[in-house]
Coordinates of C-alpha atoms in Angstrom, one line a residue:
Chain A
M1132 CA -51.3 8.3 -108.2
A1133 CA -50.6 11.0 -105.8
Y1134 CA -48.7 10.1 -102.6
I1135 CA -51.0 11.3 -100.5
D1136 CA -54.0 10.8 -101.2
A1137 CA -57.5 11.4 -99.9
S1138 CA -60.4 12.0 -101.4
N1139 CA -64.5 13.4 -99.8
I1140 CA -62.9 13.0 -96.3
S1141 CA -66.5 13.7 -94.1
K1142 CA -66.2 14.2 -91.0
S1143 CA -69.0 15.3 -87.8
F1144 CA -69.3 15.5 -84.2
P1145 CA -72.5 14.7 -82.1
A1146 CA -73.5 18.2 -80.5
K1147 CA -76.4 19.0 -78.0
S1148 CA -78.4 20.5 -81.3
G1149 CA -77.4 18.0 -83.7
P1150 CA -74.5 16.7 -85.6
R1151 CA -71.7 19.6 -86.3
H1152 CA -70.6 19.0 -89.8
V1153 CA -66.6 20.1 -89.4
L1154 CA -65.8 18.8 -93.1
D1155 CA -67.9 18.0 -96.1
R1156 CA -66.3 16.0 -98.9
V1157 CA -62.8 17.5 -98.8
S1158 CA -60.2 16.0 -101.1
V1159 CA -56.2 17.0 -100.7
S1160 CA -53.4 14.8 -102.7
V1161 CA -49.6 16.1 -101.7
A1162 CA -46.3 14.2 -104.3
R1163 CA -43.7 12.6 -102.7
G1164 CA -41.6 15.1 -100.9
E1165 CA -43.8 17.8 -101.2
F1166 CA -43.9 20.2 -98.2
V1167 CA -47.8 21.1 -98.8
S1168 CA -49.9 23.8 -95.4
I1169 CA -53.5 24.3 -95.0
V1170 CA -54.1 27.8 -94.5
G1171 CA -56.8 29.0 -92.9
F1172 CA -59.1 30.7 -89.9
M1173 CA -59.3 29.2 -86.3
G1174 CA -60.9 26.8 -85.7
C1175 CA -62.4 26.1 -89.3
G1176 CA -61.5 22.4 -88.9
K1177 CA -58.1 22.2 -89.9
S1178 CA -56.6 20.2 -86.9
T1179 CA -59.9 17.6 -87.2
L1180 CA -58.4 17.7 -91.0
L1181 CA -54.7 16.9 -89.9
N1182 CA -56.0 13.7 -87.7
I1183 CA -57.4 12.3 -90.1
L1184 CA -54.9 12.4 -92.7
S1185 CA -52.2 11.2 -89.9
G1186 CA -54.5 8.3 -88.5
V1187 CA -55.1 9.6 -85.5
V1188 CA -58.9 10.3 -86.0
P1189 CA -60.6 8.0 -88.3
A1190 CA -63.2 9.8 -90.9
D1191 CA -66.7 9.3 -91.1
T1192 CA -66.6 8.9 -94.6
G1193 CA -64.1 9.1 -97.5
E1194 CA -60.5 7.6 -98.7
I1195 CA -57.3 8.1 -97.5
H1196 CA -53.9 6.7 -99.0
I1197 CA -50.4 7.2 -98.3
D1198 CA -48.1 5.7 -101.0
G1199 CA -51.0 3.4 -102.2
R1200 CA -51.7 2.1 -99.1
P1201 CA -55.0 2.9 -97.3
V1202 CA -54.8 4.4 -93.9
A1203 CA -56.2 3.0 -90.8
G1204 CA -54.6 4.1 -87.4
V1205 CA -51.1 6.1 -86.9
S1206 CA -48.7 4.5 -89.6
E1207 CA -45.5 3.4 -89.3
H1208 CA -44.0 6.0 -91.3
A1209 CA -45.5 8.9 -90.1
S1210 CA -44.7 11.2 -87.5
I1211 CA -46.6 13.8 -86.0
V1212 CA -45.9 17.4 -84.1
F1213 CA -48.7 19.0 -82.2
Q1214 CA -49.1 22.8 -81.2
N1215 CA -49.0 22.2 -77.6
Y1216 CA -45.5 19.9 -78.0
S1217 CA -47.5 16.4 -75.9
L1218 CA -44.3 15.7 -74.2
L1219 CA -44.3 13.6 -71.8
P1220 CA -43.3 15.7 -68.5
W1221 CA -42.0 13.0 -66.4
F1222 CA -38.9 12.1 -68.8
S1223 CA -36.5 14.3 -69.8
A1224 CA -36.0 15.4 -73.2
L1225 CA -33.7 12.7 -74.0
E1226 CA -36.3 10.2 -73.2
N1227 CA -38.9 11.8 -74.5
V1228 CA -37.0 11.0 -77.7
R1229 CA -35.3 8.1 -76.8
L1230 CA -39.1 6.7 -76.4
A1231 CA -40.1 7.9 -80.3
V1232 CA -36.6 5.8 -81.9
R1233 CA -37.3 2.8 -79.2
A1234 CA -40.6 2.6 -80.4
A1235 CA -40.0 3.0 -84.8
R1236 CA -37.0 0.7 -83.9
P1237 CA -37.0 -1.8 -81.8
Q1238 CA -34.4 -4.0 -83.8
W1239 CA -31.5 -1.6 -83.1
A1240 CA -29.4 -1.7 -79.7
R1241 CA -30.1 0.6 -76.5
G1242 CA -27.1 2.3 -77.6
E1243 CA -28.1 3.2 -80.9
Q1244 CA -30.9 4.4 -80.3
R1245 CA -30.2 6.5 -78.0
K1246 CA -27.2 8.0 -80.0
Q1247 CA -30.6 8.7 -82.6
A1248 CA -31.9 10.9 -80.0
E1249 CA -29.0 12.5 -78.9
R1250 CA -28.0 13.1 -82.8
Y1251 CA -31.5 14.8 -83.7
L1252 CA -31.8 16.5 -79.9
S1253 CA -28.3 18.2 -81.2
L1254 CA -29.7 19.4 -84.9
V1255 CA -32.3 21.0 -82.9
G1256 CA -29.8 23.3 -80.6
L1257 CA -30.4 21.3 -77.7
G1258 CA -27.2 19.2 -76.9
N1259 CA -26.5 20.7 -73.9
A1260 CA -30.6 20.6 -72.5
M1261 CA -31.4 17.6 -73.0
H1262 CA -32.0 15.9 -69.4
R1263 CA -33.7 18.4 -68.5
R1264 CA -37.0 17.6 -67.8
P1265 CA -40.5 19.7 -70.6
N1266 CA -40.9 21.9 -66.9
Q1267 CA -37.2 23.1 -66.9
L1268 CA -37.8 24.3 -70.8
S1269 CA -39.0 27.0 -72.7
G1270 CA -41.9 26.7 -75.2
G1271 CA -39.5 27.4 -78.1
M1272 CA -36.9 24.4 -76.4
R1273 CA -40.2 22.0 -75.9
Q1274 CA -41.3 22.3 -80.1
R1275 CA -37.6 21.9 -80.5
V1276 CA -38.3 18.5 -78.7
A1277 CA -41.1 17.5 -79.9
I1278 CA -39.3 18.6 -83.8
A1279 CA -36.6 15.9 -83.0
R1280 CA -39.0 13.3 -81.7
A1281 CA -40.3 13.6 -84.9
F1282 CA -37.3 14.1 -87.6
A1283 CA -35.4 11.0 -85.1
T1284 CA -37.3 8.3 -86.7
E1285 CA -36.7 9.0 -89.5
P1286 CA -40.5 9.7 -90.9
E1287 CA -42.0 9.3 -94.5
V1288 CA -44.2 11.5 -93.6
L1289 CA -44.9 14.5 -91.8
F1290 CA -47.8 16.2 -90.2
L1291 CA -47.4 19.6 -88.6
D1292 CA -50.4 20.7 -86.3
E1293 CA -49.7 24.5 -86.1
P1294 CA -46.0 24.1 -84.7
F1295 CA -45.2 27.1 -83.8
G1296 CA -48.7 28.3 -82.8
A1297 CA -48.1 28.9 -79.4
L1298 CA -44.4 30.6 -79.5
D1299 CA -43.4 34.2 -80.0
A1300 CA -42.6 35.8 -83.4
L1301 CA -38.6 35.5 -82.6
T1302 CA -38.8 32.0 -81.6
R1303 CA -40.9 31.1 -84.4
A1304 CA -39.0 32.7 -86.7
N1305 CA -36.4 31.2 -85.6
L1306 CA -38.1 27.6 -85.7
Q1307 CA -39.3 28.2 -89.0
Q1308 CA -36.0 28.5 -90.3
E1309 CA -34.5 25.2 -88.0
L1310 CA -37.5 23.1 -90.0
A1311 CA -36.4 24.4 -93.7
R1312 CA -33.1 23.2 -92.7
L1313 CA -34.4 19.3 -91.6
C1314 CA -36.7 18.8 -94.2
S1315 CA -34.2 20.6 -97.0
A1316 CA -31.8 17.9 -95.3
A1317 CA -34.3 14.8 -95.7
G1318 CA -34.8 16.2 -99.2
Q1319 CA -37.5 13.7 -101.5
N1320 CA -37.2 11.0 -98.4
V1321 CA -40.0 13.5 -96.6
T1322 CA -43.7 14.4 -97.3
T1323 CA -45.3 17.2 -95.0
V1324 CA -48.3 19.0 -94.4
M1325 CA -48.4 21.8 -92.0
I1326 CA -51.4 23.4 -90.6
S1327 CA -51.1 26.9 -90.2
N1328 CA -52.9 29.7 -89.8
N1329 CA -50.0 32.5 -90.5
L1330 CA -50.2 33.3 -94.3
D1331 CA -46.4 33.9 -94.0
E1332 CA -45.3 31.0 -92.4
A1333 CA -46.7 28.9 -94.8
L1334 CA -45.1 30.8 -97.7
L1335 CA -41.4 30.5 -96.0
L1336 CA -42.0 26.6 -95.9
S1337 CA -44.4 25.5 -98.7
D1338 CA -44.3 24.1 -102.1
R1339 CA -47.9 24.7 -102.1
I1340 CA -50.9 26.5 -99.9
I1341 CA -54.2 25.2 -99.3
P1342 CA -57.6 27.8 -98.6
M1343 CA -59.9 26.3 -95.9
T1344 CA -62.6 28.0 -95.7
P1345 CA -64.0 28.5 -92.2
G1346 CA -66.5 25.8 -91.1
P1347 CA -68.8 24.2 -90.3
R1348 CA -68.9 22.3 -93.6
A1349 CA -65.5 23.1 -94.8
T1350 CA -64.1 22.8 -98.3
L1351 CA -60.3 23.2 -99.8
G1352 CA -59.6 26.2 -101.9
P1353 CA -57.7 25.9 -105.1
P1354 CA -54.5 25.2 -104.0
V1355 CA -51.5 28.1 -104.8
A1356 CA -47.6 27.1 -105.8
V1357 CA -45.2 29.7 -104.5
E1358 CA -42.4 29.2 -106.5
L1359 CA -39.8 31.1 -104.7
P1360 CA -35.8 30.0 -104.5
R1361 CA -34.6 28.1 -101.3
P1362 CA -33.7 28.7 -98.3
R1363 CA -36.6 31.5 -98.2
S1364 CA -36.5 33.9 -94.8
L1365 CA -38.3 36.3 -93.8
E1366 CA -36.6 39.5 -94.8
L1367 CA -36.6 38.2 -98.7
L1368 CA -40.1 37.4 -98.5
L1369 CA -41.0 41.0 -97.5
H1370 CA -38.8 42.9 -99.4
D1371 CA -37.5 41.0 -102.7
E1372 CA -39.7 42.0 -105.5
H1373 CA -40.6 38.4 -107.1
A1374 CA -41.1 37.3 -103.6
V1375 CA -43.7 40.5 -102.9
R1376 CA -45.8 39.8 -106.3
A1377 CA -45.5 36.1 -105.2
R1378 CA -46.8 36.6 -101.3
T1379 CA -49.5 39.0 -103.0
H1380 CA -50.8 36.5 -105.6
V1381 CA -51.1 33.9 -102.6
V1382 CA -52.7 36.2 -100.8
E1383 CA -54.9 37.2 -103.7
S1384 CA -56.3 33.7 -104.3
L1385 CA -56.3 33.1 -100.8
T1386 CA -58.5 36.1 -99.7
D1387 CA -60.4 35.8 -103.1
H1388 CA -61.6 31.6 -102.4
V1389 CA -62.9 32.9 -98.7
H1390 CA -64.7 35.4 -100.0
A1391 CA -66.7 34.2 -102.4
A1392 CA -66.7 30.8 -99.8
N1393 CA -68.1 34.0 -97.9
A1394 CA -70.6 34.7 -100.6
R1395 CA -72.0 31.9 -100.9
R1396 CA -73.2 31.6 -97.5
A1397 CA -73.9 34.6 -97.5
R1398 CA -76.4 33.9 -100.2
M1399 CA -77.4 30.6 -98.6
Q1400 CA -77.9 32.6 -95.0
S1401 CA -79.7 35.5 -96.9
R1402 CA -82.9 33.0 -97.3
T1403 CA -82.9 32.4 -93.6
G1404 CA -82.4 36.7 -92.8
S1405 CA -79.2 37.1 -91.8
A1406 CA -77.4 38.3 -94.9
E1407 CA -75.8 41.2 -92.8
S1408 CA -74.5 39.9 -89.9
A1409 CA -73.0 37.1 -91.7
F1410 CA -70.8 39.8 -94.0
V1411 CA -69.7 41.4 -91.1
A1412 CA -68.2 38.1 -89.2
A1413 CA -66.6 37.3 -92.3
D1414 CA -65.1 40.5 -92.9
S1415 CA -63.9 40.9 -89.2
R1416 CA -62.7 37.3 -89.3
E1417 CA -60.5 38.5 -92.5
A1418 CA -58.3 40.8 -90.8
D1419 CA -56.5 37.2 -89.4
I1420 CA -55.5 35.8 -92.9
Chain B
M1298 CA -41.9 31.8 -35.7
V1299 CA -44.8 32.6 -33.6
G1300 CA -48.0 31.4 -35.7
N1301 CA -45.5 27.0 -36.4
F1302 CA -44.9 26.8 -32.9
V1303 CA -46.5 28.6 -30.5
L1304 CA -50.2 28.9 -31.4
P1305 CA -50.1 24.6 -31.8
L1306 CA -48.5 24.6 -28.4
V1307 CA -51.7 26.5 -27.5
G1308 CA -53.8 24.2 -29.0
I1309 CA -52.9 21.6 -27.1
A1310 CA -52.9 23.6 -24.0
C1311 CA -56.4 24.0 -24.6
A1312 CA -56.8 20.3 -25.0
G1313 CA -55.7 19.8 -22.5
L1314 CA -57.4 21.9 -20.0
A1315 CA -60.5 20.4 -20.9
W1316 CA -59.1 17.0 -20.8
W1317 CA -58.9 18.5 -16.7
A1318 CA -61.9 20.4 -16.7
A1319 CA -63.7 17.0 -17.1
S1320 CA -62.0 15.0 -15.0
A1321 CA -62.4 17.3 -12.7
Q1322 CA -66.4 16.5 -13.3
V1323 CA -66.2 12.6 -14.3
A1324 CA -65.4 10.4 -11.1
D1325 CA -63.6 8.0 -13.2
L1326 CA -62.1 10.1 -16.3
P1327 CA -58.0 9.9 -14.4
S1328 CA -56.4 13.8 -15.5
P1329 CA -53.9 14.5 -16.9
L1330 CA -51.6 13.9 -14.3
E1331 CA -53.0 10.5 -13.1
T1332 CA -52.8 9.2 -16.5
W1333 CA -48.8 10.4 -16.7
E1334 CA -47.7 8.9 -13.3
E1335 CA -50.2 5.5 -14.0
S1336 CA -48.6 5.3 -17.3
K1337 CA -44.7 6.1 -16.7
L1338 CA -43.1 2.8 -17.1
Y1339 CA -44.7 2.4 -20.6
I1340 CA -43.6 5.8 -22.0
M1341 CA -40.2 5.1 -20.5
E1342 CA -39.6 1.9 -21.4
P1343 CA -41.0 1.3 -24.1
W1344 CA -39.4 -1.9 -25.2
A1345 CA -40.2 -3.7 -22.1
K1346 CA -42.3 -7.1 -22.8
R1347 CA -43.2 -8.2 -19.2
G1348 CA -46.6 -10.1 -20.5
E1349 CA -48.5 -10.9 -23.4
M1350 CA -50.0 -7.5 -23.3
D1351 CA -48.5 -5.9 -20.0
Q1352 CA -45.3 -4.8 -22.9
G1353 CA -44.1 -0.9 -23.5
I1354 CA -46.3 1.5 -25.6
A1355 CA -43.4 1.5 -28.4
R1356 CA -43.3 -2.5 -28.4
L1357 CA -47.3 -2.5 -28.7
A1358 CA -47.6 0.0 -31.5
Y1359 CA -45.4 -1.8 -33.3
Y1360 CA -46.7 -4.9 -33.6
S1361 CA -50.4 -2.7 -34.7
L1362 CA -47.8 -1.0 -37.3
L1363 CA -46.4 -4.3 -38.4
R1364 CA -50.4 -5.6 -38.7
V1365 CA -51.0 -2.1 -40.5
A1366 CA -48.3 -2.9 -43.0
R1367 CA -49.6 -6.2 -44.4
G1368 CA -53.0 -5.0 -44.5
F1369 CA -52.7 -2.1 -45.6
L1370 CA -50.2 -3.5 -48.5
L1371 CA -52.6 -6.5 -49.0
G1372 CA -55.8 -3.9 -49.5
I1373 CA -52.9 -1.4 -51.9
A1374 CA -52.0 -4.7 -53.7
L1375 CA -55.6 -5.6 -54.2
G1376 CA -57.1 -2.0 -54.7
T1377 CA -54.6 -0.5 -57.3
P1378 CA -55.4 -2.9 -60.7
L1379 CA -58.5 -2.5 -59.5
G1380 CA -58.7 1.0 -59.9
F1381 CA -56.6 0.8 -63.1
L1382 CA -58.9 -1.7 -64.5
L1383 CA -62.0 0.9 -63.6
G1384 CA -60.5 3.7 -64.8
M1385 CA -59.8 2.2 -68.4
S1386 CA -62.7 0.3 -69.2
T1387 CA -65.9 2.2 -68.8
T1388 CA -67.8 -1.6 -68.9
A1389 CA -66.0 -2.7 -65.9
H1390 CA -66.6 0.8 -64.4
R1391 CA -70.3 0.2 -65.0
M1392 CA -70.3 -3.0 -63.9
F1393 CA -68.7 -2.5 -61.1
D1394 CA -69.4 0.6 -59.5
P1395 CA -72.8 -0.1 -57.6
V1396 CA -70.9 -3.3 -55.4
I1397 CA -67.6 -1.0 -54.7
Q1398 CA -70.6 2.0 -53.4
V1399 CA -72.2 -1.1 -51.8
L1400 CA -69.1 -2.2 -49.4
R1401 CA -67.5 1.3 -49.2
P1402 CA -69.0 2.4 -46.0
I1403 CA -69.4 -0.7 -44.3
S1404 CA -67.5 -0.7 -41.2
P1405 CA -64.7 -2.9 -40.2
L1406 CA -66.7 -4.3 -37.3
A1407 CA -69.2 -5.3 -40.1
W1408 CA -66.2 -6.6 -41.3
L1409 CA -64.4 -8.8 -38.6
P1410 CA -67.1 -12.0 -37.9
L1411 CA -67.0 -12.5 -41.8
G1412 CA -62.9 -13.0 -41.6
L1413 CA -63.8 -15.1 -38.8
I1414 CA -65.5 -17.1 -40.2
L1415 CA -63.9 -17.4 -43.6
F1416 CA -60.6 -17.8 -42.3
Q1417 CA -60.7 -19.1 -38.6
K1418 CA -58.0 -17.3 -37.2
S1419 CA -58.0 -13.7 -36.0
E1420 CA -54.6 -12.8 -37.0
P1421 CA -55.9 -13.2 -41.3
A1422 CA -59.1 -12.2 -39.9
A1423 CA -57.3 -8.8 -39.1
L1424 CA -55.7 -8.3 -42.3
F1425 CA -59.0 -9.3 -44.3
A1426 CA -60.8 -6.3 -42.4
I1427 CA -58.0 -4.2 -43.0
A1428 CA -57.6 -4.8 -46.3
I1429 CA -60.9 -4.5 -47.5
C1430 CA -61.8 -1.6 -45.4
S1431 CA -58.7 0.3 -46.4
M1432 CA -58.7 -0.4 -50.4
W1433 CA -61.5 1.9 -51.8
P1434 CA -59.4 4.9 -51.3
T1435 CA -56.9 3.3 -53.8
V1436 CA -59.6 2.2 -56.0
L1437 CA -61.0 5.7 -56.3
N1438 CA -58.2 7.8 -56.4
T1439 CA -56.6 5.5 -58.9
M1440 CA -59.4 5.0 -61.1
S1441 CA -59.7 9.1 -61.8
G1442 CA -56.3 9.1 -61.6
V1443 CA -56.7 6.9 -65.0
R1444 CA -59.1 9.4 -66.2
A1445 CA -57.6 12.2 -65.4
I1446 CA -54.9 11.6 -67.9
P1447 CA -55.1 14.3 -70.6
Q1448 CA -55.5 13.5 -74.2
D1449 CA -52.1 14.7 -75.3
Y1450 CA -50.8 11.9 -73.6
W1451 CA -53.3 9.0 -74.8
N1452 CA -52.1 10.6 -77.8
V1453 CA -48.0 10.5 -77.9
A1454 CA -49.5 7.0 -77.2
R1455 CA -50.8 6.7 -80.4
V1456 CA -48.3 8.8 -82.7
L1457 CA -45.4 7.2 -81.7
R1458 CA -47.2 3.5 -81.8
L1459 CA -46.5 2.6 -78.1
S1460 CA -47.2 -0.9 -77.6
R1461 CA -49.8 -2.0 -74.6
L1462 CA -47.3 -2.7 -72.4
T1463 CA -45.0 0.6 -73.3
T1464 CA -48.6 2.9 -73.0
F1465 CA -48.6 1.7 -69.4
T1466 CA -45.4 1.8 -68.1
K1467 CA -44.5 5.0 -69.5
V1468 CA -47.7 7.2 -69.4
V1469 CA -50.7 5.1 -67.9
L1470 CA -48.5 4.8 -64.7
P1471 CA -46.4 7.5 -64.5
A1472 CA -49.3 10.0 -64.8
T1473 CA -51.6 8.4 -62.5
L1474 CA -48.9 7.9 -59.4
P1475 CA -49.7 11.5 -57.6
Y1476 CA -53.2 9.7 -57.6
M1477 CA -52.5 6.9 -57.0
F1478 CA -49.8 8.2 -54.2
T1479 CA -53.3 10.2 -52.7
G1480 CA -55.2 6.8 -52.5
F1481 CA -52.3 5.0 -50.4
R1482 CA -52.5 7.8 -48.0
L1483 CA -55.9 7.7 -47.8
S1484 CA -55.9 4.1 -47.4
L1485 CA -53.2 4.2 -44.8
G1486 CA -55.4 6.3 -42.6
I1487 CA -58.4 4.4 -43.0
A1488 CA -56.1 0.8 -42.7
W1489 CA -54.9 3.0 -38.7
L1490 CA -58.4 3.7 -37.6
V1491 CA -59.5 -0.6 -38.7
I1492 CA -56.4 -1.6 -36.4
V1493 CA -57.7 -0.7 -33.4
A1494 CA -61.5 -2.5 -34.1
S1495 CA -59.5 -5.5 -35.2
E1496 CA -57.6 -6.2 -32.3
M1497 CA -60.2 -4.9 -30.1
L1498 CA -62.2 -7.9 -31.2
T1499 CA -59.6 -10.7 -31.9
G1500 CA -57.9 -9.9 -28.7
T1501 CA -54.5 -10.2 -30.3
P1502 CA -51.7 -8.3 -28.3
G1503 CA -51.2 -3.8 -30.2
V1504 CA -52.1 -1.0 -29.3
G1505 CA -55.9 -1.7 -29.9
G1506 CA -55.9 -5.1 -27.1
F1507 CA -53.7 -3.4 -25.2
L1508 CA -57.0 -0.7 -24.9
W1509 CA -59.5 -2.9 -24.8
Q1510 CA -57.6 -5.1 -21.7
E1511 CA -56.9 -2.3 -20.0
Y1512 CA -60.7 -1.1 -19.8
N1513 CA -61.7 -4.6 -18.9
S1514 CA -59.3 -4.5 -16.2
L1515 CA -60.3 -0.9 -14.9
I1516 CA -57.3 0.5 -15.6
Y1517 CA -58.8 4.0 -17.3
S1518 CA -55.4 5.7 -18.0
H1519 CA -53.7 3.3 -20.0
I1520 CA -57.2 3.9 -22.3
L1521 CA -56.2 7.2 -22.6
L1522 CA -52.3 6.4 -23.0
A1523 CA -53.0 3.7 -25.8
I1524 CA -55.8 6.6 -27.2
L1525 CA -53.1 8.9 -27.4
T1526 CA -50.9 6.9 -29.0
I1527 CA -53.2 5.7 -31.8
G1528 CA -53.6 9.8 -32.6
I1529 CA -49.7 10.2 -32.6
V1530 CA -48.9 7.3 -35.1
G1531 CA -51.7 8.1 -36.5
F1532 CA -50.3 11.7 -37.7
V1533 CA -46.9 10.5 -38.0
L1534 CA -48.0 7.9 -40.1
D1535 CA -50.5 11.2 -42.7
R1536 CA -47.3 13.5 -42.6
V1537 CA -45.1 11.0 -43.8
M1538 CA -47.1 10.1 -46.3
G1539 CA -48.3 13.4 -47.3
V1540 CA -44.1 14.5 -47.8
A1541 CA -43.8 11.2 -50.2
E1542 CA -47.2 12.1 -52.1
A1543 CA -45.3 16.2 -52.8
K1544 CA -42.7 14.8 -54.1
L1545 CA -44.2 13.4 -56.0
R1546 CA -46.7 16.3 -57.2
S1547 CA -43.4 17.9 -57.9
I1548 CA -42.4 16.2 -60.8

């Protein structure tokens, strides 16, 4: 059995016009120590899937096991990084991280908890800004705090919900490298599931990329392995011949899957007489990926 | 400069002029100058104690403030937990909201007799009236503060697996604090409004008691002195709470 094993996950939310089916019998499995990215359009249900995998939100149907244990609520071995940082604004960076360490390691002495928090803040380059409040930090620095908070509890599973989505391109590139460094330092001890709408980011960090079709009733496509040596860099992805080929392969597989899904949807919609508009919508969304 | 100092002074002068004009029409209403002449003693010797009600204005205000402080503290001590309960539990909210909406508009003049029946003494009855009238803004603001906590913060508590107690002290309480303080400021304003009514009815020394006694003694200028004192003290209280509130919100 895979380390993370989710099968037949469905989720719908009540809406005015009846229930909105966001996920339809989605299955994922992730091996121990693997870094998997789920890539798809905005609003296709990626975040919902991640929230279900991590135990923040319960699924309507389906089963999730992590390391053989069924998921019910957020596991003590899991950390989550959200797109909007989710730091508590009344605490300093250090206090935010300490709160996590204290909750995860209540048996440690206070000094030990503090040292652990300081160590991980230093690891993400915030050694000099630990005592600042989130509103005194830039977006990139805030996300560094959130990443430090996630790693400071030494999790076995890491869930990343578009962690760099709100950052400018340069900051994003820096943080991607930092994250890659932290993940490779943790080695086989940490298994990561990342949600992203940025293919290069996924290529840079992942062992496997799973495409997600646009919702409603979102499903996952066949995973694409990223067989590139680490450490990777954006330059490498753009210029190295092997990397460019790998990238092309990934992009083709992903777009094939999305096209197939769109064609299926278009066929279904043509029965109701709106095929053309469906194709137009699909094409205009293609540009994002 | 002009806007901050001169204009308010012009406004005060206009109000004084209106007072003076009214006093020229109504025989019993003392003019500003007569009020000053007859109140000088109370203002120049603010801490003097000549008799039960015949005391300097600052001493009378102090008695009233002390009583308000006690009633107000009792009110927020009851109101804050109630606000948290209503904010966190939909069941509690559904259960108690109608009760609160009915109790809220009841005047202190209505509560006082009930307090006298319940406690048999004037002092606890006054505190009861102040507390029960002033607690509602604290209850309602604390409640809406808890409800306004962004989902993000609840997620943090869930993801970090914080205990109930830690969630309350590290997440709910800090997030609600600015709202609570708005409630406190409004509650204090009401507590100060209620003081006059409760002192009038119970005849206890303080600004309100003094006002009622001087009315019965037909010394109308002292009524105006008491009214002005109540207004100024209330204004200062509101400003002090406003500053504290702004400090909290800046976090």
